[in-house]
Tab-separated table of C-alpha atoms in Angstrom:
chain	number	residue	atom	x	y	z
A	927	LYS	CA	-0.066	-0.162	-0.218
A	928	PRO	CA	1.211	3.971	-0.658
A	929	GLY	CA	2.868	5.247	1.905
A	930	GLU	CA	3.297	1.918	3.906
A	931	GLN	CA	6.684	1.131	5.596
A	932	LYS	CA	8.757	-2.486	4.574
A	933	PRO	CA	9.931	-4.071	7.365
A	934	PRO	CA	13.354	-3.644	7.558
A	935	LYS	CA	15.793	-5.784	5.893
A	936	GLU	CA	17.987	-8.369	8.087
A	937	PRO	CA	21.458	-6.812	8.665
A	938	PRO	CA	23.860	-9.290	6.985
A	939	SER	CA	25.184	-10.463	10.804
A	940	LEU	CA	21.965	-12.052	11.695
A	941	GLN	CA	21.004	-13.626	8.535
A	942	CYS	CA	21.412	-17.523	8.120
A	943	MET	CA	23.918	-18.986	6.482
A	944	HIS	CA	22.101	-22.390	5.203
A	945	LEU	CA	23.838	-25.626	5.863
A	946	ALA	CA	22.150	-29.004	4.201
A	947	VAL	CA	23.254	-32.083	4.777
A	948	VAL	CA	21.509	-35.893	3.618
A	949	ALA	CA	21.725	-38.817	6.524
A	950	CYS	CA	20.214	-42.164	5.703
A	951	GLY	CA	21.504	-45.602	6.915
A	952	ASP	CA	24.151	-45.746	9.310
A	953	ARG	CA	25.243	-41.793	9.096
A	954	LEU	CA	23.532	-40.325	12.138
A	955	GLU	CA	26.719	-40.140	14.250
A	956	GLU	CA	29.282	-38.459	11.060
A	957	THR	CA	26.298	-36.144	10.361
A	958	LEU	CA	25.976	-34.927	14.077
A	959	ILE	CA	29.858	-34.482	14.052
A	960	MET	CA	30.019	-32.366	10.901
A	961	LEU	CA	27.493	-29.784	12.387
A	962	LYS	CA	29.109	-29.904	16.220
A	963	SER	CA	32.284	-28.924	13.734
A	964	ALA	CA	30.105	-26.178	11.860
A	965	VAL	CA	28.623	-24.644	15.274
A	966	LEU	CA	32.201	-24.704	17.161
A	967	PHE	CA	33.475	-22.929	14.681
A	968	SER	CA	31.351	-20.182	13.099
A	969	SER	CA	30.832	-17.080	14.328
A	970	ARG	CA	27.431	-16.045	12.573
A	971	ARG	CA	23.849	-17.801	12.919
A	972	LEU	CA	22.938	-20.901	10.829
A	973	CYS	CA	20.778	-22.821	9.222
A	974	PHE	CA	20.813	-26.379	9.276
A	975	HIS	CA	18.462	-28.448	6.536
A	976	ILE	CA	18.673	-32.141	7.482
A	977	PHE	CA	17.111	-34.552	4.525
A	978	ALA	CA	16.939	-38.028	6.843
A	979	GLU	CA	14.749	-41.357	6.760
A	980	ASP	CA	11.972	-40.821	9.405
A	981	SER	CA	13.688	-43.570	10.950
A	982	LEU	CA	16.432	-40.906	12.154
A	983	LYS	CA	14.012	-37.690	12.211
A	984	PRO	CA	13.324	-38.406	16.312
A	985	GLU	CA	17.380	-39.060	17.077
A	986	PHE	CA	18.855	-36.015	15.646
A	987	GLU	CA	15.643	-33.727	17.147
A	988	THR	CA	16.440	-35.274	20.762
A	989	LYS	CA	20.491	-35.030	20.304
A	990	LEU	CA	20.580	-31.474	18.875
A	991	LYS	CA	18.545	-30.354	21.701
A	992	GLU	CA	20.398	-32.041	23.890
A	993	TRP	CA	23.735	-29.704	23.254
A	994	PRO	CA	24.444	-26.628	25.649
A	995	SER	CA	22.377	-23.647	25.034
A	996	SER	CA	25.386	-21.704	24.386
A	997	TYR	CA	25.551	-23.566	20.942
A	998	THR	CA	22.035	-24.252	20.447
A	999	LYS	CA	21.556	-20.305	20.327
A	1000	LYS	CA	23.668	-20.474	17.210
A	1001	PHE	CA	21.527	-22.267	14.988
A	1002	GLU	CA	18.436	-23.196	14.218
A	1003	PHE	CA	17.604	-27.030	12.634
A	1004	ASN	CA	14.550	-28.381	9.982
A	1005	ILE	CA	14.165	-32.381	8.957
A	1006	TYR	CA	12.866	-32.996	5.626
A	1007	PRO	CA	11.550	-36.561	4.504
A	1008	ILE	CA	13.443	-37.591	1.220
A	1009	THR	CA	11.889	-36.903	-1.598
A	1010	PHE	CA	12.280	-36.676	-5.012
A	1011	SER	CA	10.181	-34.139	-7.501
A	1012	VAL	CA	10.508	-35.865	-10.515
A	1013	GLY	CA	11.060	-39.604	-12.145
A	1014	ASN	CA	10.991	-42.499	-10.462
A	1015	ALA	CA	11.846	-41.819	-6.540
A	1016	GLN	CA	13.194	-45.831	-5.884
A	1017	GLU	CA	15.737	-45.306	-8.807
A	1018	TRP	CA	17.045	-42.030	-7.197
A	1019	LYS	CA	17.141	-43.677	-3.873
A	1020	LYS	CA	19.336	-46.361	-4.599
A	1021	LEU	CA	21.529	-43.877	-7.165
A	1022	PHE	CA	25.160	-44.736	-5.816
A	1023	LYS	CA	24.666	-44.109	-1.899
A	1024	PRO	CA	21.512	-44.329	-0.436
A	1025	CYS	CA	19.463	-41.462	-0.363
A	1026	ALA	CA	22.380	-39.175	-1.524
A	1027	ALA	CA	20.686	-37.687	-5.469
A	1028	GLN	CA	18.431	-35.897	-3.010
A	1029	ARG	CA	21.201	-33.405	-2.766
A	1030	LEU	CA	20.398	-33.123	-6.807
A	1031	PHE	CA	16.752	-31.677	-5.851
A	1032	LEU	CA	17.389	-28.753	-2.932
A	1033	PRO	CA	16.744	-26.254	-5.881
A	1034	VAL	CA	13.209	-27.615	-5.862
A	1035	ILE	CA	12.743	-28.597	-2.403
A	1036	LEU	CA	14.150	-24.861	-1.009
A	1037	LYS	CA	12.028	-22.560	-2.555
A	1038	ASP	CA	12.628	-19.758	0.079
A	1039	VAL	CA	16.253	-19.884	0.408
A	1040	ASP	CA	18.109	-18.020	-1.300
A	1041	SER	CA	21.942	-19.104	-1.407
A	1042	LEU	CA	23.047	-23.035	0.723
A	1043	LEU	CA	26.601	-25.071	1.191
A	1044	TYR	CA	26.107	-28.662	0.676
A	1045	VAL	CA	27.917	-30.993	2.252
A	1046	ASP	CA	28.106	-34.866	2.960
A	1047	THR	CA	27.884	-36.366	6.172
A	1048	ASP	CA	31.769	-37.675	6.207
A	1049	VAL	CA	33.020	-33.722	5.898
A	1050	LEU	CA	34.274	-31.769	8.799
A	1051	PHE	CA	34.968	-27.784	8.852
A	1052	LEU	CA	38.105	-26.943	10.436
A	1053	ARG	CA	37.862	-23.072	9.719
A	1054	PRO	CA	34.202	-20.547	10.487
A	1055	ILE	CA	31.680	-21.210	7.489
A	1056	ASP	CA	31.517	-17.638	7.160
A	1057	ASP	CA	34.590	-17.747	5.304
A	1058	ILE	CA	33.345	-20.139	2.193
A	1059	TRP	CA	29.725	-18.503	2.586
A	1060	GLN	CA	32.233	-15.304	1.448
A	1061	LEU	CA	33.083	-17.145	-1.415
A	1062	LEU	CA	29.072	-16.536	-3.043
A	1063	ARG	CA	30.424	-13.011	-3.476
A	1064	GLU	CA	32.904	-13.990	-5.785
A	1065	PHE	CA	30.892	-15.425	-8.283
A	1066	ASN	CA	30.613	-13.745	-11.196
A	1067	SER	CA	27.018	-12.752	-13.086
A	1068	THR	CA	27.327	-16.392	-14.950
A	1069	GLN	CA	28.450	-18.329	-11.925
A	1070	LEU	CA	25.551	-20.143	-9.729
A	1071	ALA	CA	27.212	-22.824	-7.857
A	1072	ALA	CA	31.105	-23.822	-6.837
A	1073	MET	CA	32.825	-26.984	-6.600
A	1074	ALA	CA	36.587	-28.427	-6.297
A	1075	PRO	CA	38.256	-30.419	-8.575
A	1076	GLU	CA	37.772	-34.046	-8.209
A	1077	HIS	CA	41.323	-34.598	-8.441
A	1078	GLU	CA	44.838	-31.509	-8.831
A	1079	MET	CA	46.664	-33.977	-11.330
A	1080	PRO	CA	44.284	-35.602	-14.079
A	1081	LYS	CA	46.795	-37.804	-15.177
A	1082	ILE	CA	45.937	-40.049	-12.158
A	1083	GLY	CA	42.389	-38.770	-11.586
A	1084	TRP	CA	39.694	-41.254	-11.833
A	1085	TYR	CA	37.409	-39.154	-14.362
A	1086	SER	CA	40.295	-38.389	-16.809
A	1087	ARG	CA	41.443	-42.361	-17.036
A	1088	PHE	CA	37.679	-43.928	-16.676
A	1089	ALA	CA	34.850	-42.072	-17.148
A	1090	ARG	CA	32.756	-42.854	-19.871
A	1091	HIS	CA	30.700	-39.431	-20.436
A	1092	PRO	CA	31.051	-35.813	-19.918
A	1093	PHE	CA	32.788	-34.463	-16.901
A	1094	TYR	CA	33.776	-31.102	-16.377
A	1095	GLY	CA	37.522	-29.469	-16.677
A	1096	SER	CA	40.851	-32.147	-17.355
A	1097	ALA	CA	39.609	-33.970	-14.027
A	1098	GLY	CA	36.574	-33.932	-12.965
A	1099	LEU	CA	34.270	-32.233	-10.087
A	1100	ASN	CA	33.951	-33.794	-6.494
A	1101	SER	CA	30.171	-32.653	-4.918
A	1102	GLY	CA	31.017	-33.411	-1.607
A	1103	VAL	CA	30.829	-29.837	-1.008
A	1104	MET	CA	28.773	-27.832	-2.958
A	1105	LEU	CA	28.143	-23.991	-2.705
A	1106	MET	CA	25.273	-23.122	-4.384
A	1107	ASN	CA	22.926	-19.944	-5.438
A	1108	LEU	CA	19.346	-21.587	-5.355
A	1109	THR	CA	17.932	-18.510	-6.893
A	1110	ARG	CA	19.931	-18.784	-10.162
A	1111	ILE	CA	19.441	-22.526	-10.643
A	1112	ARG	CA	15.891	-22.033	-10.117
A	1113	ARG	CA	15.785	-19.256	-12.812
A	1114	ALA	CA	18.378	-20.541	-15.008
A	1115	ARG	CA	17.852	-22.482	-18.571
A	1116	PHE	CA	20.950	-24.982	-19.695
A	1117	LYS	CA	22.217	-26.138	-22.363
A	1118	ASN	CA	22.694	-30.181	-22.326
A	1119	SER	CA	22.565	-32.829	-24.807
A	1120	LEU	CA	18.679	-33.612	-25.025
A	1121	ILE	CA	17.454	-31.021	-26.932
A	1122	PRO	CA	18.865	-27.686	-28.760
A	1123	GLY	CA	16.831	-25.128	-26.682
A	1124	GLY	CA	17.918	-24.576	-22.593
A	1125	LEU	CA	15.523	-27.116	-19.823
A	1126	THR	CA	15.268	-25.881	-16.436
A	1127	TRP	CA	17.179	-27.600	-13.225
A	1128	GLU	CA	13.752	-29.591	-13.035
A	1129	GLU	CA	13.367	-30.240	-16.561
A	1130	MET	CA	16.843	-31.751	-17.182
A	1131	LEU	CA	17.717	-33.723	-13.838
A	1132	TYR	CA	15.563	-37.507	-15.085
A	1133	PRO	CA	15.896	-37.020	-18.851
A	1134	LEU	CA	19.468	-36.580	-17.907
A	1135	TYR	CA	19.968	-39.402	-16.050
A	1136	GLN	CA	17.891	-41.807	-17.970
A	1137	LYS	CA	20.170	-40.992	-20.768
A	1138	TYR	CA	23.583	-41.602	-18.984
A	1139	LYS	CA	22.840	-44.216	-16.610
A	1140	ASN	CA	24.581	-46.691	-17.759
A	1141	TYR	CA	27.464	-45.041	-17.651
A	1142	ILE	CA	27.789	-43.539	-14.325
A	1143	THR	CA	29.553	-44.668	-11.062
A	1144	TRP	CA	29.380	-42.301	-8.447
A	1145	GLY	CA	25.958	-41.303	-9.527
A	1146	ASP	CA	24.700	-37.847	-8.866
A	1147	GLN	CA	28.313	-36.487	-8.480
A	1148	ASP	CA	28.464	-37.714	-12.221
A	1149	LEU	CA	25.469	-35.927	-13.155
A	1150	LEU	CA	26.610	-32.569	-11.440
A	1151	ASN	CA	29.763	-33.187	-14.206
A	1152	ILE	CA	27.891	-33.672	-17.152
A	1153	ILE	CA	25.569	-30.806	-16.393
A	1154	PHE	CA	28.407	-28.237	-15.522
A	1155	TYR	CA	30.065	-29.962	-18.915
A	1156	PHE	CA	28.001	-28.602	-20.902
A	1157	ASN	CA	27.604	-25.461	-18.770
A	1158	PRO	CA	30.836	-24.701	-17.544
A	1159	GLU	CA	30.510	-20.549	-17.050
A	1160	CYS	CA	28.389	-21.397	-15.233
A	1161	LEU	CA	30.869	-22.846	-12.413
A	1162	TYR	CA	32.909	-21.371	-9.392
A	1163	VAL	CA	35.825	-23.912	-8.997
A	1164	PHE	CA	36.790	-24.115	-5.191
A	1165	PRO	CA	40.917	-24.545	-4.072
A	1166	CYS	CA	41.340	-28.165	-3.035
A	1167	GLN	CA	41.442	-26.686	0.910
A	1168	TRP	CA	37.854	-26.186	0.720
A	1169	ASN	CA	37.352	-30.140	-0.014
A	1170	TYR	CA	40.393	-32.395	1.430
A	1171	ARG	CA	40.315	-35.269	0.869
A	1172	PRO	CA	42.739	-38.612	1.539
A	1173	ASP	CA	43.426	-38.573	-2.454
A	1174	HIS	CA	44.883	-35.414	-1.484
A	1175	CYS	CA	48.032	-36.983	0.440
A	1176	MET	CA	47.997	-40.132	0.566
A	1177	TYR	CA	50.336	-40.693	-2.885
A	1178	GLY	CA	52.072	-37.756	-1.704
A	1179	SER	CA	51.013	-34.287	-0.807
A	1180	ASN	CA	48.846	-32.276	-4.094
A	1181	CYS	CA	46.760	-29.712	-2.403
A	1182	ARG	CA	49.383	-26.616	-2.910
A	1183	GLY	CA	46.438	-24.452	-1.457
A	1184	ALA	CA	46.540	-26.850	2.105
A	1185	GLU	CA	50.610	-26.256	2.191
A	1186	ASP	CA	50.069	-22.958	1.894
A	1187	GLU	CA	47.005	-22.368	4.085
A	1188	GLY	CA	45.914	-25.177	5.739
A	1189	VAL	CA	43.014	-27.675	5.353
A	1190	SER	CA	39.461	-25.479	5.616
A	1191	ILE	CA	37.311	-28.321	5.147
A	1192	LEU	CA	38.121	-32.330	5.557
A	1193	HIS	CA	36.165	-34.525	3.780
A	1194	GLY	CA	36.640	-37.945	5.156
A	1195	ASN	CA	35.315	-39.876	2.148
A	1196	ARG	CA	36.320	-43.903	1.253
A	1197	GLY	CA	35.262	-44.009	4.693
A	1198	VAL	CA	38.418	-43.366	6.644
A	1199	TYR	CA	36.735	-42.033	9.709
A	1200	HIS	CA	36.299	-45.450	10.783
A	1201	ASP	CA	38.959	-47.674	9.505
A	1202	ASP	CA	42.719	-47.399	10.411
A	1203	LYS	CA	43.454	-46.599	6.543
A	1204	GLN	CA	44.032	-43.031	7.133
A	1205	PRO	CA	44.900	-43.070	11.073
A	1206	THR	CA	45.266	-38.315	10.370
A	1207	PHE	CA	41.924	-38.549	9.239
A	1208	LYS	CA	40.203	-40.821	11.983
A	1209	ALA	CA	42.305	-38.712	14.697
A	1210	LEU	CA	40.438	-35.383	13.436
A	1211	TYR	CA	37.010	-37.106	13.584
A	1212	GLU	CA	37.187	-38.786	16.928
A	1213	VAL	CA	39.186	-35.624	18.536
A	1214	ILE	CA	36.025	-33.591	17.203
A	1215	ARG	CA	33.344	-36.304	18.410
A	1216	ASP	CA	35.061	-36.971	21.723
A	1217	PHE	CA	35.744	-32.917	22.700
A	1218	PRO	CA	33.221	-31.447	25.590
A	1219	PHE	CA	31.183	-28.824	23.983
A	1220	GLU	CA	32.280	-26.322	26.801
A	1221	ASP	CA	36.099	-27.069	27.304
A	1222	ASN	CA	38.348	-25.137	26.339
A	1223	LEU	CA	38.990	-25.431	22.628
A	1224	PHE	CA	43.161	-25.237	23.180
A	1225	GLN	CA	43.132	-27.893	26.163
A	1226	SER	CA	40.259	-30.725	24.974
A	1227	LEU	CA	40.860	-30.236	21.074
A	1228	TYR	CA	43.853	-28.882	19.478
A	1229	TYR	CA	46.609	-30.419	22.251
A	1230	PRO	CA	45.218	-33.670	22.073
A	1231	LEU	CA	44.636	-33.917	18.095
A	1232	GLN	CA	48.897	-32.320	18.342
A	1233	SER	CA	49.304	-35.504	20.280
A	1234	ARG	CA	47.211	-38.203	18.199
A	1235	PHE	CA	49.412	-36.825	15.263
A	1236	LEU	CA	52.520	-37.945	16.497
A	1237	ASP	CA	51.248	-41.929	16.232
A	1238	THR	CA	50.457	-41.193	12.563
A	1239	VAL	CA	53.769	-39.680	11.279
A	1240	HIS	CA	54.643	-43.258	9.755
A	1241	THR	CA	52.090	-42.434	6.746
A	1242	LEU	CA	52.432	-39.909	4.177
A	1243	CYS	CA	48.856	-38.066	5.346
A	1244	GLY	CA	50.401	-38.022	8.919
A	1245	ARG	CA	53.744	-36.890	7.355
A	1246	ILE	CA	52.433	-33.471	7.445
A	1247	PRO	CA	50.439	-32.506	10.128
A	1248	GLN	CA	50.749	-28.602	9.725
A	1249	VAL	CA	48.124	-29.089	6.812
A	1250	PHE	CA	46.079	-30.295	9.330
A	1251	LEU	CA	46.639	-28.055	12.008
A	1252	LYS	CA	47.128	-24.218	10.666
A	1253	GLN	CA	43.308	-23.745	10.087
A	1254	ILE	CA	42.205	-24.842	13.353
A	1255	GLU	CA	44.943	-22.964	15.168
A	1256	LYS	CA	43.962	-19.951	13.192
A	1257	THR	CA	40.458	-20.307	14.196
A	1258	MET	CA	40.737	-21.012	17.578
A	1259	LYS	CA	42.721	-17.656	17.926
A	1260	LYS	CA	39.938	-15.973	16.113
A	1261	VAL	CA	37.458	-17.244	19.049
A	1262	TYR	CA	39.155	-16.348	21.985
A	1263	GLU	CA	39.568	-12.893	20.575
A	1264	ASN	CA	36.368	-12.690	19.710
A	1265	ARG	CA	35.127	-13.662	23.119
A	1266	VAL	CA	37.970	-11.994	24.688
A	1267	ILE	CA	36.512	-8.668	22.837
A	1268	VAL	CA	32.362	-9.614	23.730
A	1269	TYR	CA	33.676	-10.404	27.013
A	1270	LEU	CA	35.473	-6.616	27.746
A	1271	GLY	CA	32.264	-5.348	25.854
A	1272	ALA	CA	30.241	-6.054	28.442
A	1273	ASN	CA	32.299	-4.897	30.890
A	1274	HIS	CA	32.923	-1.587	29.775
A	1275	LYS	CA	30.718	1.665	29.114
A	1276	TYR	CA	32.184	3.532	26.691
């Protein structure tokens, strides 16, 4: 109405950073540890979108509400059932890992969310989500999603050697950490191998799957590679320290960004948190899992990590502990500085 005032916009500091994850089967604990790592270090408010099988919903609700209030006040969460808006739900459900294809439908389901960070359950944040969230501002006018390469060296990468379908760039993409501008994805028309004109995201998913289903090995990740092969201008590629996997150190260190800056987001794929093949990754997972929320971060997280890493120096990943510790140390210092400033601010009237 004329003259009616619009409600003021939320200042950026109060706006939510949206984080989505899909959890099925035995992934409850892994998902909770991932969310814990997000809450431990981030400074801005978080909105969690958890897509889970019905049987997991009550456990998620109970566990998240048990966290201390100093942490629960930093986030809100919604739990959604697993749903697929187009095609055959059973087919989608069985594609690669249980329910993983759900991530392809996030732009369609979360209609009111502008931007979103999707991560696999086996991801750990070693620095604030605020920092990867900033990368949304670096998108140019055509970019609508960001992922890291599947490999740094195409000659030993999986896609460059074995893929039987189109894939992005020279080494393909890993979709375990995916930053998305959902508004742009919903508006865009994507070039494809099906029809000469562009298709919307939702229109494209099922026909694309039907066309390539006999050639894809890694499920929804392969579909994303196919989509961005035809639409490379839509993708922002972020460096390997934002999606650091065993591949980056088990054949010798090959992620330059992590050597320079430290690992920002750890992705323990291949089940490495739960076996003894990569003890460095397992140590990080277990120390974050066992960290008592209200304890001192240096005493109960950083120092235990340092001593656990001493037992891993016989492995290729264990030879470069500074790569895993650099960002954590930086982040902890920042957390403490912020707390001291807040404390001083509360006790001084200027």
